[in-house]
Coordinates of C-alpha atoms and ligand atoms in Angstrom, one line a residue:
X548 CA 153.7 -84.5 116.6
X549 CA 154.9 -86.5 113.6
X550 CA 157.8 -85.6 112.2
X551 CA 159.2 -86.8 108.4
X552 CA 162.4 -88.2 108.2
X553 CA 164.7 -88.3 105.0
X554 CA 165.4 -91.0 102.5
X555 CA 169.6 -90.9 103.2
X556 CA 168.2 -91.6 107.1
X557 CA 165.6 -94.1 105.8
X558 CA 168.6 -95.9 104.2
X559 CA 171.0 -96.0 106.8
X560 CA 168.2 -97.6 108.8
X561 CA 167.7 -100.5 106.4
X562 CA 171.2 -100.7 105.8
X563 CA 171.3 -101.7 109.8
X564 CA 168.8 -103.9 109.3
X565 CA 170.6 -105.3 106.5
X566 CA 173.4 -106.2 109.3
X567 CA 171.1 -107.5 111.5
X568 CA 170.2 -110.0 109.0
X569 CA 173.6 -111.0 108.0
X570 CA 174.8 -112.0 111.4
X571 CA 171.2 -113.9 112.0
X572 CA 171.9 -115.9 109.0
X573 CA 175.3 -116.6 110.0
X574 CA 174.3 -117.9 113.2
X575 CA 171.2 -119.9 111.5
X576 CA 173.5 -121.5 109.0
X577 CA 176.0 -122.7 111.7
X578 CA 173.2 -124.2 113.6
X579 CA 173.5 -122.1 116.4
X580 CA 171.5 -121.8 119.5
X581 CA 169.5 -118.3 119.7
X582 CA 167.7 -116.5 122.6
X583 CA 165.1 -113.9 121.8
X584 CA 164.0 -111.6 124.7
X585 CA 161.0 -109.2 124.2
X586 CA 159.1 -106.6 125.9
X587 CA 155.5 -107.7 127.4
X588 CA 153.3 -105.2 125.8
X589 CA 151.7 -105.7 122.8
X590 CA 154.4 -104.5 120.3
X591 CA 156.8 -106.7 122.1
X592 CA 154.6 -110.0 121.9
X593 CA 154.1 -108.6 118.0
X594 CA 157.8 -108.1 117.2
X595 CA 158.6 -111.8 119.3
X596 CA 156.0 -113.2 117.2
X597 CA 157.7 -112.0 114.1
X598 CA 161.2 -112.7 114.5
X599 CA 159.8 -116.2 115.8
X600 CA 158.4 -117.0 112.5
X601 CA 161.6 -115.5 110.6
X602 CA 163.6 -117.8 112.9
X603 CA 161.2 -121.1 112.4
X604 CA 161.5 -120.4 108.7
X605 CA 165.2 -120.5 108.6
X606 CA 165.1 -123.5 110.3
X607 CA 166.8 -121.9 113.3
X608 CA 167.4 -123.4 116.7
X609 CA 166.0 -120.8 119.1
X610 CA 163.8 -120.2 122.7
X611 CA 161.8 -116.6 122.9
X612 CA 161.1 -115.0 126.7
X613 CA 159.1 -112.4 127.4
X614 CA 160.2 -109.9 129.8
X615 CA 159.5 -106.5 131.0
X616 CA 162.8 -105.3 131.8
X617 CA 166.3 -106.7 131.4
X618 CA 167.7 -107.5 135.1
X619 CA 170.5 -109.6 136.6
X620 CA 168.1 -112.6 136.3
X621 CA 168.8 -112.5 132.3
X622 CA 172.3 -111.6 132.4
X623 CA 172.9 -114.6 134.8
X624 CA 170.8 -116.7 132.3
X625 CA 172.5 -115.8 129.2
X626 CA 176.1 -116.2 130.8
X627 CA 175.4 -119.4 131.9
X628 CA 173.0 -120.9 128.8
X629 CA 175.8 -119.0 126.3
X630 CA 173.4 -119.0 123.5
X631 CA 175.4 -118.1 120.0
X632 CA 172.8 -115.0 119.3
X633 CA 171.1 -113.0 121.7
X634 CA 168.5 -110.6 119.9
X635 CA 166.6 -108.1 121.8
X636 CA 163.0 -106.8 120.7
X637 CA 161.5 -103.8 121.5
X638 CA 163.7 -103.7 124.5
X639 CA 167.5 -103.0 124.6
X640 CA 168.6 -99.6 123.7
X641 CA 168.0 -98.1 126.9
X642 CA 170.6 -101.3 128.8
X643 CA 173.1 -100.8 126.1
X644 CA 175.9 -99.8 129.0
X645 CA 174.6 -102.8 131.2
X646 CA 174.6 -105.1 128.4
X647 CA 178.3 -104.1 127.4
X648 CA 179.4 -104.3 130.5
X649 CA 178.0 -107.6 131.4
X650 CA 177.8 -109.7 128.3
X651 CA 180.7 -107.7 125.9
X652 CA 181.3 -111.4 125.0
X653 CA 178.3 -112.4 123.5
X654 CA 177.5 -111.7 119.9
X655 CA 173.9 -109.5 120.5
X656 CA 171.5 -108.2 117.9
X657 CA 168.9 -105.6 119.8
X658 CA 165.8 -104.7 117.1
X659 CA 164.7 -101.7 119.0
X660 CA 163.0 -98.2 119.4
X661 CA 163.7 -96.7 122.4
X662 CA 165.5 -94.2 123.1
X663 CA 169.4 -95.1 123.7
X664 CA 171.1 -95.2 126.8
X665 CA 174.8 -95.8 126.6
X666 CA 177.5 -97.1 123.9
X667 CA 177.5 -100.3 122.4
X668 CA 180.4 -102.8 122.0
X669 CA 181.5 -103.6 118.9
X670 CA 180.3 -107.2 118.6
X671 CA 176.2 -105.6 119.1
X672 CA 174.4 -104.9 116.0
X673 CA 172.2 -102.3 117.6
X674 CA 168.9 -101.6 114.7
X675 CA 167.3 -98.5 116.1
X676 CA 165.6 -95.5 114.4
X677 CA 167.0 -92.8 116.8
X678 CA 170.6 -93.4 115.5
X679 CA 169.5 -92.2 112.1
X680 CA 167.2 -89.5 113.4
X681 CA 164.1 -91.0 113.3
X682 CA 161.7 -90.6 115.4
X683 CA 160.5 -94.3 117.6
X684 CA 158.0 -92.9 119.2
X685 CA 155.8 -92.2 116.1
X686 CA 157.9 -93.8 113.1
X687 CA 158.3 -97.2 113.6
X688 CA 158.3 -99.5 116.8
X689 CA 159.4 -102.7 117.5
X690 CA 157.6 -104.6 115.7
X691 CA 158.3 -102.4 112.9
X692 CA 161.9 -102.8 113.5
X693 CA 161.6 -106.5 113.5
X694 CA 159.7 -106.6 110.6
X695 CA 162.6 -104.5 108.4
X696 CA 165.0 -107.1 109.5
X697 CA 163.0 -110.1 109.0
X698 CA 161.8 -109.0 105.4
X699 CA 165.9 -108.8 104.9
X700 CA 165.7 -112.2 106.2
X701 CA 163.9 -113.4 103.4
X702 CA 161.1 -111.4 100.7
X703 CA 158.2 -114.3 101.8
X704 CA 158.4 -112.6 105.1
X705 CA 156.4 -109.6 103.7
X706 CA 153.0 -111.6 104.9
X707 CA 154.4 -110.5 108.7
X708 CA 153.7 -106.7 107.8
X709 CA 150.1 -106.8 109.2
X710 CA 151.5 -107.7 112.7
X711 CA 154.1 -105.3 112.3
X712 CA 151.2 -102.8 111.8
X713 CA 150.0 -104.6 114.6
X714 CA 152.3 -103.8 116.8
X715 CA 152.6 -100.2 115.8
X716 CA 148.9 -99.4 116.6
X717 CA 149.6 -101.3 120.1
X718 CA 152.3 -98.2 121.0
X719 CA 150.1 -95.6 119.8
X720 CA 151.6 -94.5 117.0
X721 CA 149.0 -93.5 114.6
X722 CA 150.0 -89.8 115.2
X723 CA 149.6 -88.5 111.7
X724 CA 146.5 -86.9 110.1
X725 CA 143.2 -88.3 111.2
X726 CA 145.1 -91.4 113.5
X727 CA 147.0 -92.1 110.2
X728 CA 150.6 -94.2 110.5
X729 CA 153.3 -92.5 108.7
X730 CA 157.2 -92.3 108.5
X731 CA 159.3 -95.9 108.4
X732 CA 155.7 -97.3 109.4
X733 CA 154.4 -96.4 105.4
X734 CA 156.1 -98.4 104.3
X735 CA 155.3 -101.1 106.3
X736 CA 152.0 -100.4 105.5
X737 CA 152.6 -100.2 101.8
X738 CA 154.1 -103.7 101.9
X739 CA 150.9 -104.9 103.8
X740 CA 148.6 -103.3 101.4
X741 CA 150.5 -104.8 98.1
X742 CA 150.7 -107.9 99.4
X743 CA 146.7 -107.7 99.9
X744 CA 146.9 -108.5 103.4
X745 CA 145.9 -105.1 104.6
X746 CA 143.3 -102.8 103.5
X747 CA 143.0 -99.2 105.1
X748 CA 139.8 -97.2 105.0
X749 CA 138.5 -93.8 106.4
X750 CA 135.7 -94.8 109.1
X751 CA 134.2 -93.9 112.2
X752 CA 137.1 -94.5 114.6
X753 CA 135.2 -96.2 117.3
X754 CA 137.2 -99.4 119.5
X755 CA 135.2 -102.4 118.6
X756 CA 134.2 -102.2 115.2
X757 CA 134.4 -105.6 114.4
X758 CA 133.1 -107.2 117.6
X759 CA 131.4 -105.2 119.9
X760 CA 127.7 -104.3 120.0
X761 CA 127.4 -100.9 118.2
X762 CA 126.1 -99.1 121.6
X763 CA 128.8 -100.8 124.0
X764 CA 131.3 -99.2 121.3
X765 CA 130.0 -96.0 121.2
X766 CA 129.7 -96.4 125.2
X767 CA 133.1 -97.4 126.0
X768 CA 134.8 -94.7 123.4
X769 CA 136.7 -92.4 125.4
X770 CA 138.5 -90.4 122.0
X771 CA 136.5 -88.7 121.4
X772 CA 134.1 -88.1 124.4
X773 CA 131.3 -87.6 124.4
X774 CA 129.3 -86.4 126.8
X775 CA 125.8 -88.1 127.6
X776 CA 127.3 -91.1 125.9
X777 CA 130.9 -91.9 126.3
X778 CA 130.2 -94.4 129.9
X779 CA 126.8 -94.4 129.3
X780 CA 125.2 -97.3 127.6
X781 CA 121.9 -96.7 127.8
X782 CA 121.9 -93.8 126.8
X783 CA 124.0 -94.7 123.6
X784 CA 120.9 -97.1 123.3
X785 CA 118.5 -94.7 122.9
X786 CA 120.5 -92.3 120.8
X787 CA 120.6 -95.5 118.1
X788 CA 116.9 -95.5 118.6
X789 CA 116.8 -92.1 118.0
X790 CA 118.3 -92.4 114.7
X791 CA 116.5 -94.9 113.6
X792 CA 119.4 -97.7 113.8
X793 CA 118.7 -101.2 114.3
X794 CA 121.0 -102.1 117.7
X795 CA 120.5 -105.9 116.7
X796 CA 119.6 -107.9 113.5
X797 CA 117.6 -110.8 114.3
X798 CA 118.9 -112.1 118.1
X799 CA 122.3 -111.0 117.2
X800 CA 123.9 -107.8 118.4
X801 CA 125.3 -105.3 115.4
X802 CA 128.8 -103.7 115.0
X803 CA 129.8 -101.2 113.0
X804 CA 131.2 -103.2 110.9
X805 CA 127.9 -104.0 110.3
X806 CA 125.9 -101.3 109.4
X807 CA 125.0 -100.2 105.8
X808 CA 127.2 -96.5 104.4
X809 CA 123.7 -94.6 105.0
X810 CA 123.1 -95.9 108.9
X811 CA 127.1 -95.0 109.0
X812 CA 126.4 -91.3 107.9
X813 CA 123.2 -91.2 109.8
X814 CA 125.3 -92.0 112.8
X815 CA 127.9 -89.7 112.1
X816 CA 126.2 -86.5 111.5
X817 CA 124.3 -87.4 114.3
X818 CA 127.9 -87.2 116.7
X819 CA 128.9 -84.5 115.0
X820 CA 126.0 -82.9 115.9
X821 CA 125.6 -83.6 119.4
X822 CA 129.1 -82.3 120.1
X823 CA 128.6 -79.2 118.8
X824 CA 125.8 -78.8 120.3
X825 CA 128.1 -79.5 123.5
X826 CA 130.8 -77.3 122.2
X827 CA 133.2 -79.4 121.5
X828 CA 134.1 -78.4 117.8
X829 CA 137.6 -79.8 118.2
X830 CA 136.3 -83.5 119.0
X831 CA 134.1 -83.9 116.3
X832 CA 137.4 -84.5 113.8
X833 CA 138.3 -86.8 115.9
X834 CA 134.9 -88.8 114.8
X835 CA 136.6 -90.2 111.8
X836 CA 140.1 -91.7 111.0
X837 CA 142.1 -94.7 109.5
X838 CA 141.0 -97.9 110.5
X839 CA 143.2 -100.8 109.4
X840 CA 141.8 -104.5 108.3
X841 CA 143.3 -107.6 108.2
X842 CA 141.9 -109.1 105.1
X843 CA 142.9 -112.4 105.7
X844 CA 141.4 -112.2 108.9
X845 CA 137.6 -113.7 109.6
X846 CA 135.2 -111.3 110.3
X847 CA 133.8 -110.7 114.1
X848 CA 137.7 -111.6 115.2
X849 CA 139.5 -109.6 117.4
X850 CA 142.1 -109.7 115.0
X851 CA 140.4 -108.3 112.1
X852 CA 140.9 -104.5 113.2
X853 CA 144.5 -104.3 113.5
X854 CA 143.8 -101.9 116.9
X855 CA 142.0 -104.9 118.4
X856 CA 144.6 -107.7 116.9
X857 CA 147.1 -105.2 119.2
X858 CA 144.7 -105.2 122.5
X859 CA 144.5 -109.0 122.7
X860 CA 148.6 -109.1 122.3
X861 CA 148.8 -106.8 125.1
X862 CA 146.3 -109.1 127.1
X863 CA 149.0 -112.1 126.5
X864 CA 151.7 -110.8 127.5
X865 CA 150.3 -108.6 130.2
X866 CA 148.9 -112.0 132.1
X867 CA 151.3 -113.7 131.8
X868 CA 150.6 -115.8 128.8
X869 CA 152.4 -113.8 125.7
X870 CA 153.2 -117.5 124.3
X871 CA 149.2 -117.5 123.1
X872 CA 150.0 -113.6 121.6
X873 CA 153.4 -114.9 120.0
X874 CA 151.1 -118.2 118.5
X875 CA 148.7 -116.0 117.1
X876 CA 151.3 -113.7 115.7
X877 CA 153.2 -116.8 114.0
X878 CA 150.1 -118.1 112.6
X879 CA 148.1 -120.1 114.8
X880 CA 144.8 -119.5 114.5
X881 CA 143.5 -122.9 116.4
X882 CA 144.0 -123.2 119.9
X883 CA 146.4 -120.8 120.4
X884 CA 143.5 -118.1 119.1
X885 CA 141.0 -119.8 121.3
X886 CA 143.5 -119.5 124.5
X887 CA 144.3 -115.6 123.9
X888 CA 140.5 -114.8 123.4
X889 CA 139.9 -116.4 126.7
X890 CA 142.7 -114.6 127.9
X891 CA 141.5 -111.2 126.6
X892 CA 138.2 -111.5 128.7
X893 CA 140.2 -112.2 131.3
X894 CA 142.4 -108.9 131.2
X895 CA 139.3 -107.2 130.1
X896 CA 137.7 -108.2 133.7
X897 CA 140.6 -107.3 135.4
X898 CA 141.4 -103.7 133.4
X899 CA 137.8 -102.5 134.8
X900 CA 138.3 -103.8 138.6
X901 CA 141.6 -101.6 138.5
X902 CA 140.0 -98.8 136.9
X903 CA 136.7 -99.2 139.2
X904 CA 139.5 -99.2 141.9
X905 CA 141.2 -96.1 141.2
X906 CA 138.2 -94.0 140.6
X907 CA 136.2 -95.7 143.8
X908 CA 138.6 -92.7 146.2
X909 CA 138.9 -89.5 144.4
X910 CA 142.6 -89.3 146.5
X911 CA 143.3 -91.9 144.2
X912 CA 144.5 -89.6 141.7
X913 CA 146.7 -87.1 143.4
X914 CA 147.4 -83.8 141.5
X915 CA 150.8 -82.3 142.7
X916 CA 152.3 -78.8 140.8
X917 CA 153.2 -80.4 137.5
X918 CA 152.4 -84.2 137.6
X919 CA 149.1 -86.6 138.5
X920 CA 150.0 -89.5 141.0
X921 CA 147.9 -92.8 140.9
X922 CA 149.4 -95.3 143.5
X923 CA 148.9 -98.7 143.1
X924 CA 149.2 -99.7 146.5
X925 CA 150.5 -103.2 145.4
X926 CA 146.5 -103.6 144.3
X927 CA 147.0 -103.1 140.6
X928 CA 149.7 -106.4 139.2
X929 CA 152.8 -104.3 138.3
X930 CA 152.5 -105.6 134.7
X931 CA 149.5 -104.4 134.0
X932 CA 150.2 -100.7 135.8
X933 CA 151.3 -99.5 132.3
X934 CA 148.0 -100.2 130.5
X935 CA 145.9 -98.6 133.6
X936 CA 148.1 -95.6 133.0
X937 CA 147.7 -95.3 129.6
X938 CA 143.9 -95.4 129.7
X939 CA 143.8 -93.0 132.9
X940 CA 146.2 -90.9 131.5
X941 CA 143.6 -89.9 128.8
X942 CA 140.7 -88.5 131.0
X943 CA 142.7 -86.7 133.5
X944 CA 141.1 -82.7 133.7
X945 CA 144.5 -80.6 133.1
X946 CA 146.6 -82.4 130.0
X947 CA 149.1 -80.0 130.5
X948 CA 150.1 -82.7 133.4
X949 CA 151.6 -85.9 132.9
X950 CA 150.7 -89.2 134.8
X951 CA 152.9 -91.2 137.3
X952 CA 151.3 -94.6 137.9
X953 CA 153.1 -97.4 140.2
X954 CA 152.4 -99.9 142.0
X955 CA 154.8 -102.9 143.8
X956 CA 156.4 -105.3 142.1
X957 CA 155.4 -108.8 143.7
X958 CA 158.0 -109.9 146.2
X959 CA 160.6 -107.8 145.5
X960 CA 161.4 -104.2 147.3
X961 CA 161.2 -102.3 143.9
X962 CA 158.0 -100.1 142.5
X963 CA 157.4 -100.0 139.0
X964 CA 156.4 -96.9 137.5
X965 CA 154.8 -95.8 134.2
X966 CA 154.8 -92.2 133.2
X967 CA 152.6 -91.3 130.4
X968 CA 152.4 -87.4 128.9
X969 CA 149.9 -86.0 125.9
X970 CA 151.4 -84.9 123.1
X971 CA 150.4 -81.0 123.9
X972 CA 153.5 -81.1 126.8
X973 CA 156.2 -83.3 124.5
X974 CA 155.5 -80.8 121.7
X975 CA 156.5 -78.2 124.3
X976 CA 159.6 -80.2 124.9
X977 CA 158.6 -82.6 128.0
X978 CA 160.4 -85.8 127.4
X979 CA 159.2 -88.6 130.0
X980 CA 161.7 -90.8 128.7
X981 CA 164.7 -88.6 129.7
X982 CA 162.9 -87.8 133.3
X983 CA 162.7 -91.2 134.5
X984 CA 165.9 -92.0 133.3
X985 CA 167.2 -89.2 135.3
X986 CA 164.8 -89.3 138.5
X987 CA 165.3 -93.6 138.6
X988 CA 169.1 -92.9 138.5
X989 CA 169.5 -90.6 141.3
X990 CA 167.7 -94.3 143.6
X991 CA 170.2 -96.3 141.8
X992 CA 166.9 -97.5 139.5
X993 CA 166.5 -97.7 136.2
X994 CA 164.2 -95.7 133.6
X995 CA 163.4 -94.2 130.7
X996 CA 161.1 -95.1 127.2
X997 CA 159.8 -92.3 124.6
X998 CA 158.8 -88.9 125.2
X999 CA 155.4 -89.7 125.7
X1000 CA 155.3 -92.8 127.4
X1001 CA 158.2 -93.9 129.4
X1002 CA 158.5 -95.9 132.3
X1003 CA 160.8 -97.0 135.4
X1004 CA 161.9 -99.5 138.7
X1005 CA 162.9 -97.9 141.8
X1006 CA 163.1 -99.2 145.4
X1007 CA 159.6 -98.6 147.1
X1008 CA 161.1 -97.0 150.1
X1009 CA 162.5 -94.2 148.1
X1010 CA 159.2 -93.8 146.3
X1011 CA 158.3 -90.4 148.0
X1012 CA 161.8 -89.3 147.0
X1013 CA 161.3 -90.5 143.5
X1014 CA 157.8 -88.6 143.1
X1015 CA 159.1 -85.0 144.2
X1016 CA 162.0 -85.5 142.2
X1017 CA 159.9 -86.3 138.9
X1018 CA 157.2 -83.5 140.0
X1019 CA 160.4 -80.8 140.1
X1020 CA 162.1 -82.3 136.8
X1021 CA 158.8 -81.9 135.2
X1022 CA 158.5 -78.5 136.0
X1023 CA 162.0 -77.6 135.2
X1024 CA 162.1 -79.2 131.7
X1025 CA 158.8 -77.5 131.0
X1026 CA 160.5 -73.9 131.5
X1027 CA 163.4 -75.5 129.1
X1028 CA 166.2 -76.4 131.7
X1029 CA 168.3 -79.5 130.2
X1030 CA 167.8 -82.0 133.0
X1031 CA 170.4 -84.6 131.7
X1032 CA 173.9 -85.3 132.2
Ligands
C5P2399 O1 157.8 -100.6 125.0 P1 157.0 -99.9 124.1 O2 157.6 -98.9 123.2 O3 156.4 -101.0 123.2 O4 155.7 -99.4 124.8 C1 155.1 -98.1 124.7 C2 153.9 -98.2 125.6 O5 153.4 -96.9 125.7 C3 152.8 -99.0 125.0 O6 152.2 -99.7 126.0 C4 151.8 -97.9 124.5 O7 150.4 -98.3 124.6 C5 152.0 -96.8 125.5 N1 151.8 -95.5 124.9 C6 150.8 -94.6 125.4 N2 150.5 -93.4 124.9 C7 151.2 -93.0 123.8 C8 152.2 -93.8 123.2 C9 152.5 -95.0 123.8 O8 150.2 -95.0 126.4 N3 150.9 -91.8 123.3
C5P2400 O1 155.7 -100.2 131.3 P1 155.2 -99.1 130.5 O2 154.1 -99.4 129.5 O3 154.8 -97.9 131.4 O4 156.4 -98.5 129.7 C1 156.3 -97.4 128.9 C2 157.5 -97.3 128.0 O5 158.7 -97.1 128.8 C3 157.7 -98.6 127.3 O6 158.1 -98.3 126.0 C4 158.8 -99.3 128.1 O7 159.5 -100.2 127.3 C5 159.6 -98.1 128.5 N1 160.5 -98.4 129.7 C6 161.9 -98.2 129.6 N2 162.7 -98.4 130.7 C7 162.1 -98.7 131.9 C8 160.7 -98.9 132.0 C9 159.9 -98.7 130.9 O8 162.4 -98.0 128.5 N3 162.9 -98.9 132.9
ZN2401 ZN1 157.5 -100.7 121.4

């Protein structure tokens, strides 16, 4: 769960980011060339986006890339482009070794939150929450990290705080009270809110609030479920109808956004009802939580509700087009916008023929001793494995198990694995992040991530090996056996 950190390890943080700054500016002011490499999800394309517009405002010279892991590809790019500045985002801390190894050379600046793997050289200004005993998983991400640093930059990047926010919601971590975001995030949020840029309110947590019809949102909610509606359309139809609320105004469809307080507390007695009546006490606190707005934002956008501003990011990046996420994130709300909404169909499309896929074979999801097993079979793009994952992982019968998804990376010999675990098993001490580090190494692969969602690339022909050995690590970390080094 969410832990609090302290303000002498809040202020060694910014003081990093304070560093971070300093040798960005240096690098700025003596017109040198800078390569930015983030991760593809949508707090990677959120924190690209914001050191992009930190970097445009200083007039830098600089290139951004999108990547899902660093590999030999990049190392061989970077030796051979030798940009003045390399800065990481939301990727880095776990190839600290490899990146000392390789590129001791090069002065590097990685804005991160993952948890660390190896010892930086002394040239790397490495920004990261876990070397001040903060927690990344819940605390801050990469955007967050990004956002510290670019504020340091200069004050007039306080308007990037909302994408920051952004990019927080995108990793999940609204794990405080009622899907609030707390720790180093706060005060991101505070900056938003002062600025006027951001306004939180207490609502019905539904997906979709600003854009969806209200029944396809309360179909399509999966947190909480709820039975007889949750998948269920019609029936979430005739429940409105029930209650007396108006599906469409006119020949125009409703949100939530929409509806007037009374229809909203109409509705949401009415939920909290019908999951008692199911027995599901637990769930119906789940009805209601923080929902964050983008002010500035027009209403019926995607990007209005900061937790769909973070699914169309994700859609960018995870099809391959993040430069239409990192527009939108820098400003662009013109063709760039139009692109990633087009995009964000696309990925919507594509998200239910994988899930339609894996639920179309109940052996689709295999359930060993301690883990779930979804194999991809090279049918689900390995860049978009992590997202089916995450949305499996969250209807799966025992959450006492956490979920291996892979599937094969196109033309290469390597699988690429997400592991995703509730927070029940990390409280308990499970730490995905650790296992695939651990497991990947032992198949000369590569892993590791947070706690709860971590992820990994291992040759597919040792992909049975890999599975038992993650299945067994599970087990063993579970009965509080260290598994590393
Ligand atoms: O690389 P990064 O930290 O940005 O990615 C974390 C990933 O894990 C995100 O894709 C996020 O959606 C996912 N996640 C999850 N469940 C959680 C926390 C994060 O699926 N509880
Ligand atoms: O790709 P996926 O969304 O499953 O990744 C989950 C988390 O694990 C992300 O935060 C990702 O950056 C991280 N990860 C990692 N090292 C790897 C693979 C994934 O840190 N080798
Ligand atoms: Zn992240």
């Amino acid at each position: 769960m969410a832990s609090t950190s302290n303000e002498n390890q809040v202020a060694c943080f910014l003081n990093s980011a304070n560093e971070a700054a300093k040798t960005i500016l240096e690098t700025a002011k003596e017109d040198g060339f800078i390569h930015v490499f983030s991760h593809l999800d949508a707090d990677g394309v959120a924190a690209a986006g914001i050191v992009g517009k930190a970097l445009f405002r200083l007039d830098a010279r600089f290139r951004i890339r999108i990547t899902q892991w660093i590999e030999q590809k990049i190392v061989g790019e970077i030796l051979s482009d030798k940009p003045q500045l390399v800065i990481f985002t939301d990727l880095g801390s776990g190839y600290v070794d490899l990146l000392s190894q390789k590129l001791a050379d090069f002065k590097i600046v990685i804005l991160d939150h993952h948890q660390i793997i190896g010892k930086e050289s002394d040239n790397f200004v490495h920004v990261n929450p876990h070397l001040y005993g903060i927690d990344g998983a819940t605390d801050v991400s990469g955007a967050g990290v990004a956002y510290f640093v670019a504020h340091s930059l200069d004050k007039v990047n306080v308007d990037l705080a909302p994408i920051a926010v952004v990019g927080a919601l995108g990793d999940m971590q609204d794990k405080y009270d009622q899907r609030m975001l707390g720790g180093l995030n706060g005060r991101i949020l505070e900056d938003a809110r002062n600025s006027g840029l951001l306004t939180v309110e207490k609502d019905l947590i539904f997906f979709g609030r600003e854009t969806r019809p209200i029944h396809k949102t309360l179909a399509s909610t999966t947190s909480p479920f709820i039975p007889g509606i949750s998948g269920e359309e019609d029936k979430s139809l005739a429940f409105l109808a029930s209650l007396g609320i108006k599906p469409r105004e006119g020949d125009k469809w409703r949100a939530l956004r929409d509806l007037s307080e009374e229809e909203k507390k109409r509705l949401c007695s009415a939920l909290a009802d019908h999951l008692l009546s199911k027995g599901l006490r637990y769930e119906v606190s789940n009805l209601i939580g923080h929902v964050y707005i983008l002010n500035r934002e027009e209403p019926w956008t995607p990007l209005r509700d900061a937790r769909e501003f973070a699914v169309l990011l994700n859609a960018t990046g995870r099809m391959d087009k993040s430069g239409l996420g990192i527009a939108v994130c820098m400003g662009d709300r013109g063709q760039g916008l139009e692109g990633a909404k087009k995009v964000l169909e696309d990925y919507r499309r594509t998200l239910n023929k994988y899930l339609g896929w894996v639920m179309e074979k109940p052996e689709r999801v295999k359930e060993l001793e301690n883990i779930y097993v979804v194999s991809g079979e090279g049918f689900i793009d390995d860049k978009i494995i992590g997202a089916i994952s995450s949305i499996l992982s969250g209807s799966l019968p025992n959450p006492e198990k956490p979920l291996i998804a892979f599937s094969n990376v196109e033309g290469e010999d390597i699988a690429k694995i997400s592991a995703r675990a509730s927070d029940t098993v990390t409280s308990r001490g499970l730490n995905m992040g650790e296992i695939m580090q651990v497991a990947a190494e032992r198949f000369l692969g590569k892993g590791g991530g947070h706690n709860v969602a971590a992820g990994a690339q291992v040759p597919i022909e040792d992909m049975g090996n890999f599975i038992e050995i993650v299945n067994e690590l599970v087990g063993r970390q579970l009965k509080g056996e260290r598994i590393g080094s």
